[in-house]
Amino acid sequence: MTVMGSSSSDQKKPTILVTGANGQLGKELRQLEKSWPQYQLLFLSREDLPIHHFELVRRYFEAVHPDYLINCAAYTTVDKAESERDLAYQINAEAVGVLAAICHQQQCRLIHISTDYVFDGTATRPYREEDPCAPRSVYGASKWEGEKLAMQYDPDCIIVRTSWVYSSFGKNFVKTILRLLQERPSLSVVNDQVGSPTYAADLAEALLSIVSSKSWKSGIYNYSNSGNISWFDFAVAIAKLQQSTVPIQGISTDQYPTAAHRPAYSVLDTSKINQTFHVPIKDWRESLAHCLSFCTFNT
Ligand SMILES: NC(=O)c1ccc[n+]([C@@H]2O[C@H](COP(=O)([O-])OP(=O)(O)OC[C@H]3O[C@@H](n4cnc5c(N)ncnc54)[C@H](OP(=O)(O)O)[C@@H]3O)[C@@H](O)[C@H]2O)c1
């Protein structure tokens, strides 16, 4: 097991365990490690700590006693989840319940990440945390079940719902469009699904701000960049920033069928996290420009 970032001088610092550390969000948290020297961050990939191996998780917590857990581990292949229901529920729900129970028992503060796909997408104004959930995909339903188990077994936990996550790491819409702009003479992108992109680096910063905030207030919080756009608008903005002349046309969801249903509208109201933890909400354009200008696009 590789535990990154530990040294003897770190012994007295509060420890933050990051599970799913090789994902987009996990890697962005790793990028921030040096900016948060007051914490000892422990990064565990799926290989280091598969969260659905409950006995391994229990033993790890008993040995290390982390002060905080940021659970970035998740089953995230939205379409595949439709045919891998049991696996999606095992990782996104059952394992989250076990993590929450262990955190509660060990007084480890848990931040768990959830999704806008817990909503059905029929709203006409940004979703607030207390709005009713009605997921219409296996992925969304498994994540909602994970939220409920997290709160049941660790009422002190914080759940952060986010949407349309991208980063220079991993697989995401921005990287797909960058590749397609190189490969194709023209692109067609869905223009009837509206949401808010989230730069994983901003989300990572927000999560560490919550950890360092003086007041821990359990509950559900929405976090995304500000603005509401369609996937088409997002693709056009990416192309513009790349000074690409590849034509992009808008198409409807019906013209681009996928195994999983996706919400037509999933903009999140982020005022609660902003007011409670003073987490800044950056404009999606600013964050996209930052990501495209300053990042090396690694896999
Ligand atoms: N991506 C989005 O657009 C989006 C939108 C809304 C919410 N979210 C939520 O945001 C969180 C972070 O997402 P992300 O975009 O960073 O996802 P990601 O890039 O797919 O990362 C997820 C990580 O979890 C790991 N993992 C999967 N099963 C595991 C297991 N059983 N034990 C331990 N680790 C496991 C994966 O390992 P491998 O690297 O080995 O596959 C991967 O590194 C997730 O909770 C996700 O549901 C994401």
GROMACS .gro file of C-alpha atoms and ligand atoms in nm:
model
  347
    1MET     CA    1   0.000   0.000   0.000
    2THR     CA    2   0.150   0.336  -0.102
    3VAL     CA    3   0.073   0.616   0.140
    4MET     CA    4   0.187   0.938  -0.020
    5GLY     CA    5   0.286   1.252   0.161
    6SER     CA    6   0.379   1.111   0.502
    7SER     CA    7   0.690   1.199   0.699
    8SER     CA    8   0.782   1.192   1.066
    9SER     CA    9   0.733   1.571   1.097
   10ASP     CA   10   0.372   1.522   0.986
   11GLN     CA   11   0.282   1.313   1.290
   12LYS     CA   12   0.084   1.577   1.480
   13LYS     CA   13  -0.100   1.724   1.185
   14PRO     CA   14  -0.463   1.635   1.129
   15THR     CA   15  -0.475   1.363   0.865
   16ILE     CA   16  -0.704   1.372   0.563
   17LEU     CA   17  -0.755   1.041   0.388
   18VAL     CA   18  -0.852   1.066   0.020
   19THR     CA   19  -1.001   0.748  -0.127
   20GLY     CA   20  -1.035   0.704  -0.503
   21ALA     CA   21  -0.716   0.911  -0.527
   22ASN     CA   22  -0.644   0.829  -0.891
   23GLY     CA   23  -0.968   0.981  -1.018
   24GLN     CA   24  -1.014   1.337  -1.145
   25LEU     CA   25  -1.100   1.484  -0.807
   26GLY     CA   26  -0.845   1.273  -0.618
   27LYS     CA   27  -0.567   1.390  -0.849
   28GLU     CA   28  -0.671   1.755  -0.816
   29LEU     CA   29  -0.661   1.717  -0.436
   30ARG     CA   30  -0.310   1.577  -0.473
   31GLN     CA   31  -0.212   1.889  -0.672
   32LEU     CA   32  -0.316   2.101  -0.372
   33GLU     CA   33  -0.122   1.905  -0.112
   34LYS     CA   34   0.165   2.157  -0.088
   35SER     CA   35  -0.075   2.451  -0.046
   36TRP     CA   36  -0.228   2.294   0.267
   37PRO     CA   37   0.084   2.212   0.475
   38GLN     CA   38  -0.118   2.217   0.799
   39TYR     CA   39  -0.267   1.878   0.702
   40GLN     CA   40  -0.118   1.540   0.629
   41LEU     CA   41  -0.291   1.411   0.319
   42LEU     CA   42  -0.301   1.035   0.260
   43PHE     CA   43  -0.390   0.936  -0.095
   44LEU     CA   44  -0.522   0.587  -0.156
   45SER     CA   45  -0.610   0.460  -0.503
   46ARG     CA   46  -0.853   0.179  -0.574
   47GLU     CA   47  -0.558  -0.065  -0.567
   48ASP     CA   48  -0.438   0.071  -0.233
   49LEU     CA   49  -0.781   0.058  -0.069
   50PRO     CA   50  -1.078  -0.087  -0.258
   51ILE     CA   51  -1.363   0.064  -0.058
   52HIS     CA   52  -1.589  -0.234  -0.119
   53HIS     CA   53  -1.344  -0.461   0.069
   54PHE     CA   54  -1.495  -0.378   0.403
   55GLU     CA   55  -1.251  -0.572   0.617
   56LEU     CA   56  -0.952  -0.399   0.452
   57VAL     CA   57  -1.116  -0.062   0.510
   58ARG     CA   58  -1.188  -0.141   0.873
   59ARG     CA   59  -0.829  -0.256   0.931
   60TYR     CA   60  -0.688   0.052   0.758
   61PHE     CA   61  -0.893   0.287   0.976
   62GLU     CA   62  -0.800   0.100   1.293
   63ALA     CA   63  -0.431   0.131   1.203
   64VAL     CA   64  -0.426   0.491   1.079
   65HIS     CA   65  -0.718   0.671   1.253
   66PRO     CA   66  -0.757   0.950   0.997
   67ASP     CA   67  -0.919   1.272   1.120
   68TYR     CA   68  -1.101   1.334   0.791
   69LEU     CA   69  -1.207   1.120   0.499
   70ILE     CA   70  -1.280   1.273   0.158
   71ASN     CA   71  -1.439   0.989  -0.034
   72CYS     CA   72  -1.366   1.044  -0.404
   73ALA     CA   73  -1.403   0.673  -0.483
   74ALA     CA   74  -1.708   0.596  -0.692
   75TYR     CA   75  -1.844   0.388  -0.975
   76THR     CA   76  -1.875   0.667  -1.235
   77THR     CA   77  -1.938   0.500  -1.573
   78VAL     CA   78  -2.294   0.625  -1.602
   79ASP     CA   79  -2.404   0.422  -1.906
   80LYS     CA   80  -2.232   0.100  -1.802
   81ALA     CA   81  -2.408   0.119  -1.466
   82GLU     CA   82  -2.736   0.038  -1.642
   83SER     CA   83  -2.602  -0.315  -1.700
   84GLU     CA   84  -2.381  -0.335  -1.388
   85ARG     CA   85  -2.638  -0.239  -1.129
   86ASP     CA   86  -2.504  -0.459  -0.848
   87LEU     CA   87  -2.149  -0.329  -0.886
   88ALA     CA   88  -2.265   0.034  -0.898
   89TYR     CA   89  -2.469  -0.016  -0.579
   90GLN     CA   90  -2.187  -0.203  -0.408
   91ILE     CA   91  -1.942   0.088  -0.458
   92ASN     CA   92  -2.172   0.391  -0.459
   93ALA     CA   93  -2.410   0.278  -0.185
   94GLU     CA   94  -2.313  -0.021   0.029
   95ALA     CA   95  -1.943   0.074   0.059
   96VAL     CA   96  -2.039   0.433   0.142
   97GLY     CA   97  -2.260   0.309   0.426
   98VAL     CA   98  -1.971   0.105   0.565
   99LEU     CA   99  -1.730   0.400   0.534
  100ALA     CA  100  -1.982   0.621   0.713
  101ALA     CA  101  -2.029   0.369   0.997
  102ILE     CA  102  -1.652   0.339   1.044
  103CYS     CA  103  -1.609   0.718   1.035
  104HIS     CA  104  -1.883   0.761   1.292
  105GLN     CA  105  -1.732   0.496   1.519
  106GLN     CA  106  -1.383   0.646   1.490
  107GLN     CA  107  -1.487   1.013   1.504
  108CYS     CA  108  -1.341   1.069   1.159
  109ARG     CA  109  -1.519   1.350   0.974
  110LEU     CA  110  -1.655   1.232   0.642
  111ILE     CA  111  -1.702   1.436   0.325
  112HIS     CA  112  -1.872   1.225   0.062
  113ILE     CA  113  -1.923   1.336  -0.299
  114SER     CA  114  -2.254   1.294  -0.479
  115THR     CA  115  -2.413   1.405  -0.802
  116ASP     CA  116  -2.673   1.619  -0.978
  117TYR     CA  117  -2.801   1.291  -1.131
  118VAL     CA  118  -2.999   1.230  -0.810
  119PHE     CA  119  -3.252   1.472  -0.965
  120ASP     CA  120  -3.491   1.391  -1.250
  121GLY     CA  121  -3.413   1.711  -1.437
  122THR     CA  122  -3.767   1.849  -1.458
  123ALA     CA  123  -3.700   2.162  -1.248
  124THR     CA  124  -3.721   2.510  -1.393
  125ARG     CA  125  -3.494   2.678  -1.138
  126PRO     CA  126  -3.161   2.565  -0.986
  127TYR     CA  127  -3.194   2.262  -0.758
  128ARG     CA  128  -3.167   2.329  -0.388
  129GLU     CA  129  -3.033   2.067  -0.147
  130GLU     CA  130  -3.378   1.992  -0.001
  131ASP     CA  131  -3.552   1.942  -0.335
  132PRO     CA  132  -3.691   1.590  -0.381
  133CYS     CA  133  -3.458   1.338  -0.544
  134ALA     CA  134  -3.593   1.120  -0.823
  135PRO     CA  135  -3.298   0.967  -1.007
  136ARG     CA  136  -3.371   0.824  -1.349
  137SER     CA  137  -3.051   0.624  -1.399
  138VAL     CA  138  -2.891   0.337  -1.208
  139TYR     CA  139  -2.588   0.558  -1.142
  140GLY     CA  140  -2.804   0.838  -0.998
  141ALA     CA  141  -3.009   0.594  -0.791
  142SER     CA  142  -2.696   0.424  -0.653
  143LYS     CA  143  -2.549   0.762  -0.557
  144TRP     CA  144  -2.876   0.866  -0.387
  145GLU     CA  145  -2.877   0.541  -0.191
  146GLY     CA  146  -2.515   0.619  -0.093
  147GLU     CA  147  -2.623   0.962   0.036
  148LYS     CA  148  -2.898   0.808   0.247
  149LEU     CA  149  -2.667   0.541   0.393
  150ALA     CA  150  -2.397   0.801   0.465
  151MET     CA  151  -2.645   1.013   0.661
  152GLN     CA  152  -2.797   0.711   0.836
  153TYR     CA  153  -2.464   0.573   0.960
  154ASP     CA  154  -2.285   0.904   1.012
  155PRO     CA  155  -2.532   1.187   1.078
  156ASP     CA  156  -2.233   1.419   1.123
  157CYS     CA  157  -2.118   1.372   0.762
  158ILE     CA  158  -2.110   1.630   0.484
  159ILE     CA  159  -2.230   1.537   0.136
  160VAL     CA  160  -2.125   1.758  -0.153
  161ARG     CA  161  -2.329   1.718  -0.471
  162THR     CA  162  -2.154   1.831  -0.784
  163SER     CA  163  -2.212   1.824  -1.161
  164TRP     CA  164  -2.038   1.795  -1.499
  165VAL     CA  165  -1.690   1.748  -1.348
  166TYR     CA  166  -1.383   1.799  -1.566
  167SER     CA  167  -1.010   1.820  -1.511
  168SER     CA  168  -0.685   1.781  -1.698
  169PHE     CA  169  -0.681   1.434  -1.538
  170GLY     CA  170  -0.898   1.134  -1.622
  171LYS     CA  171  -1.180   1.108  -1.873
  172ASN     CA  172  -1.426   1.393  -1.914
  173PHE     CA  173  -1.621   1.603  -2.163
  174VAL     CA  174  -1.353   1.872  -2.203
  175LYS     CA  175  -1.084   1.621  -2.291
  176THR     CA  176  -1.318   1.437  -2.528
  177ILE     CA  177  -1.402   1.760  -2.714
  178LEU     CA  178  -1.033   1.858  -2.732
  179ARG     CA  179  -0.958   1.520  -2.891
  180LEU     CA  180  -1.255   1.530  -3.130
  181LEU     CA  181  -1.161   1.881  -3.246
  182GLN     CA  182  -0.834   1.727  -3.366
  183GLU     CA  183  -0.987   1.415  -3.519
  184ARG     CA  184  -1.318   1.515  -3.681
  185PRO     CA  185  -1.417   1.759  -3.956
  186SER     CA  186  -1.730   1.860  -3.759
  187LEU     CA  187  -1.897   1.779  -3.427
  188SER     CA  188  -2.257   1.730  -3.310
  189VAL     CA  189  -2.326   1.799  -2.944
  190VAL     CA  190  -2.646   1.774  -2.739
  191ASN     CA  191  -2.808   2.113  -2.683
  192ASP     CA  192  -3.112   2.021  -2.473
  193GLN     CA  193  -2.937   1.915  -2.150
  194VAL     CA  194  -2.857   2.214  -1.931
  195GLY     CA  195  -2.629   2.216  -1.627
  196SER     CA  196  -2.322   2.375  -1.471
  197PRO     CA  197  -1.969   2.251  -1.532
  198THR     CA  198  -1.740   2.198  -1.235
  199TYR     CA  199  -1.364   2.227  -1.262
  200ALA     CA  200  -1.238   1.954  -1.028
  201ALA     CA  201  -0.953   2.179  -0.912
  202ASP     CA  202  -1.211   2.431  -0.780
  203LEU     CA  203  -1.409   2.153  -0.613
  204ALA     CA  204  -1.091   2.018  -0.452
  205GLU     CA  205  -1.013   2.365  -0.312
  206ALA     CA  206  -1.372   2.394  -0.185
  207LEU     CA  207  -1.347   2.058  -0.004
  208LEU     CA  208  -1.025   2.157   0.173
  209SER     CA  209  -1.183   2.490   0.268
  210ILE     CA  210  -1.467   2.297   0.434
  211VAL     CA  211  -1.215   2.083   0.625
  212SER     CA  212  -1.031   2.391   0.745
  213SER     CA  213  -1.343   2.589   0.830
  214LYS     CA  214  -1.393   2.652   1.200
  215SER     CA  215  -1.752   2.533   1.192
  216TRP     CA  216  -1.835   2.185   1.067
  217LYS     CA  217  -2.203   2.181   0.974
  218SER     CA  218  -2.325   1.840   0.860
  219GLY     CA  219  -2.572   1.807   0.574
  220ILE     CA  220  -2.596   1.818   0.198
  221TYR     CA  221  -2.431   2.097  -0.004
  222ASN     CA  222  -2.431   2.170  -0.376
  223TYR     CA  223  -2.111   2.275  -0.548
  224SER     CA  224  -2.047   2.361  -0.912
  225ASN     CA  225  -1.906   2.655  -1.104
  226SER     CA  226  -2.165   2.927  -1.171
  227GLY     CA  227  -2.362   2.959  -1.492
  228ASN     CA  228  -2.604   2.736  -1.677
  229ILE     CA  229  -2.523   2.608  -2.020
  230SER     CA  230  -2.589   2.314  -2.250
  231TRP     CA  231  -2.326   2.059  -2.350
  232PHE     CA  232  -2.334   2.231  -2.692
  233ASP     CA  233  -2.256   2.571  -2.535
  234PHE     CA  234  -1.974   2.407  -2.341
  235ALA     CA  235  -1.825   2.248  -2.654
  236VAL     CA  236  -1.845   2.578  -2.843
  237ALA     CA  237  -1.665   2.757  -2.559
  238ILE     CA  238  -1.390   2.492  -2.554
  239ALA     CA  239  -1.346   2.522  -2.932
  240LYS     CA  240  -1.336   2.902  -2.911
  241LEU     CA  241  -1.067   2.898  -2.642
  242GLN     CA  242  -0.867   2.658  -2.861
  243GLN     CA  243  -0.922   2.887  -3.161
  244SER     CA  244  -1.062   2.588  -3.346
  245THR     CA  245  -1.261   2.643  -3.665
  246VAL     CA  246  -1.422   2.295  -3.659
  247PRO     CA  247  -1.798   2.352  -3.698
  248ILE     CA  248  -2.017   2.234  -3.407
  249GLN     CA  249  -2.389   2.178  -3.448
  250GLY     CA  250  -2.646   2.135  -3.173
  251ILE     CA  251  -2.851   1.814  -3.167
  252SER     CA  252  -3.126   1.686  -2.938
  253THR     CA  253  -3.088   1.410  -2.680
  254ASP     CA  254  -3.312   1.194  -2.901
  255GLN     CA  255  -3.049   1.216  -3.175
  256TYR     CA  256  -2.777   1.093  -2.938
  257PRO     CA  257  -2.927   0.795  -2.751
  258THR     CA  258  -2.737   0.664  -2.448
  259ALA     CA  259  -2.801   0.366  -2.220
  260ALA     CA  260  -2.863   0.589  -1.918
  261HIS     CA  261  -3.117   0.869  -1.894
  262ARG     CA  262  -2.961   1.206  -1.814
  263PRO     CA  263  -3.144   1.501  -1.654
  264ALA     CA  264  -3.252   1.767  -1.904
  265TYR     CA  265  -3.184   2.032  -1.641
  266SER     CA  266  -2.954   1.985  -1.344
  267VAL     CA  267  -2.827   2.329  -1.249
  268LEU     CA  268  -2.741   2.332  -0.877
  269ASP     CA  269  -2.813   2.624  -0.644
  270THR     CA  270  -2.479   2.676  -0.469
  271SER     CA  271  -2.579   2.950  -0.227
  272LYS     CA  272  -2.580   2.721   0.082
  273ILE     CA  273  -2.214   2.612   0.054
  274ASN     CA  274  -2.113   2.969  -0.027
  275GLN     CA  275  -2.296   3.114   0.275
  276THR     CA  276  -2.205   2.836   0.520
  277PHE     CA  277  -1.838   2.783   0.442
  278HIS     CA  278  -1.761   3.101   0.241
  279VAL     CA  279  -1.655   2.883  -0.049
  280PRO     CA  280  -1.617   3.101  -0.360
  281ILE     CA  281  -1.819   2.997  -0.663
  282LYS     CA  282  -1.615   3.071  -0.975
  283ASP     CA  283  -1.770   3.143  -1.312
  284TRP     CA  284  -1.755   2.841  -1.545
  285ARG     CA  285  -1.587   3.043  -1.822
  286GLU     CA  286  -1.309   3.162  -1.594
  287SER     CA  287  -1.239   2.810  -1.469
  288LEU     CA  288  -1.251   2.655  -1.816
  289ALA     CA  289  -1.008   2.920  -1.946
  290HIS     CA  290  -0.779   2.854  -1.651
  291CYS     CA  291  -0.786   2.479  -1.708
  292LEU     CA  292  -0.717   2.509  -2.080
  293SER     CA  293  -0.442   2.770  -2.039
  294PHE     CA  294  -0.245   2.631  -1.750
  295CYS     CA  295  -0.291   2.256  -1.747
  296THR     CA  296  -0.089   1.986  -1.908
  297PHE     CA  297  -0.342   1.733  -2.024
  298ASN     CA  298  -0.231   1.414  -1.854
  299THR     CA  299  -0.424   1.090  -1.843
  300LIG     N1  300  -1.735   1.305  -1.324
  300LIG     C1  301  -1.848   1.375  -1.313
  300LIG     O1  302  -1.894   1.440  -1.408
  300LIG     C2  303  -1.922   1.379  -1.183
  300LIG     C3  304  -2.042   1.450  -1.176
  300LIG     C4  305  -2.110   1.455  -1.055
  300LIG     C5  306  -2.058   1.389  -0.944
  300LIG     N2  307  -1.942   1.319  -0.954
  300LIG     C6  308  -1.892   1.250  -0.835
  300LIG     O2  309  -1.768   1.310  -0.799
  300LIG     C7  310  -1.685   1.211  -0.735
  300LIG     C8  311  -1.548   1.212  -0.801
  300LIG     O3  312  -1.567   1.180  -0.938
  300LIG     P1  313  -1.448   1.179  -1.042
  300LIG     O4  314  -1.497   1.254  -1.160
  300LIG     O5  315  -1.320   1.214  -0.977
  300LIG     O6  316  -1.452   1.023  -1.080
  300LIG     P2  317  -1.341   0.932  -1.142
  300LIG     O7  318  -1.240   1.013  -1.215
  300LIG     O8  319  -1.413   0.823  -1.215
  300LIG     O9  320  -1.270   0.873  -1.013
  300LIG     C9  321  -1.330   0.776  -0.933
  300LIG    C10  322  -1.220   0.697  -0.870
  300LIG    O10  323  -1.280   0.598  -0.786
  300LIG    C11  324  -1.202   0.483  -0.799
  300LIG     N3  325  -1.279   0.365  -0.760
  300LIG    C12  326  -1.376   0.301  -0.828
  300LIG     N4  327  -1.420   0.196  -0.757
  300LIG    C13  328  -1.348   0.194  -0.643
  300LIG    C14  329  -1.347   0.110  -0.529
  300LIG     N5  330  -1.428   0.006  -0.520
  300LIG     N6  331  -1.260   0.138  -0.430
  300LIG    C15  332  -1.176   0.244  -0.438
  300LIG     N7  333  -1.173   0.326  -0.542
  300LIG    C16  334  -1.258   0.302  -0.644
  300LIG    C17  335  -1.163   0.477  -0.945
  300LIG    O11  336  -1.052   0.391  -0.959
  300LIG     P3  337  -0.982   0.360  -1.101
  300LIG    O12  338  -0.900   0.483  -1.129
  300LIG    O13  339  -0.901   0.240  -1.074
  300LIG    O14  340  -1.096   0.340  -1.196
  300LIG    C18  341  -1.133   0.622  -0.974
  300LIG    O15  342  -0.995   0.652  -0.952
  300LIG    C19  343  -1.761   1.079  -0.746
  300LIG    O16  344  -1.830   1.057  -0.626
  300LIG    C20  345  -1.861   1.104  -0.856
  300LIG    O17  346  -1.977   1.023  -0.841
  300LIG    C21  347  -1.871   1.313  -1.070
   0.00000   0.00000   0.00000
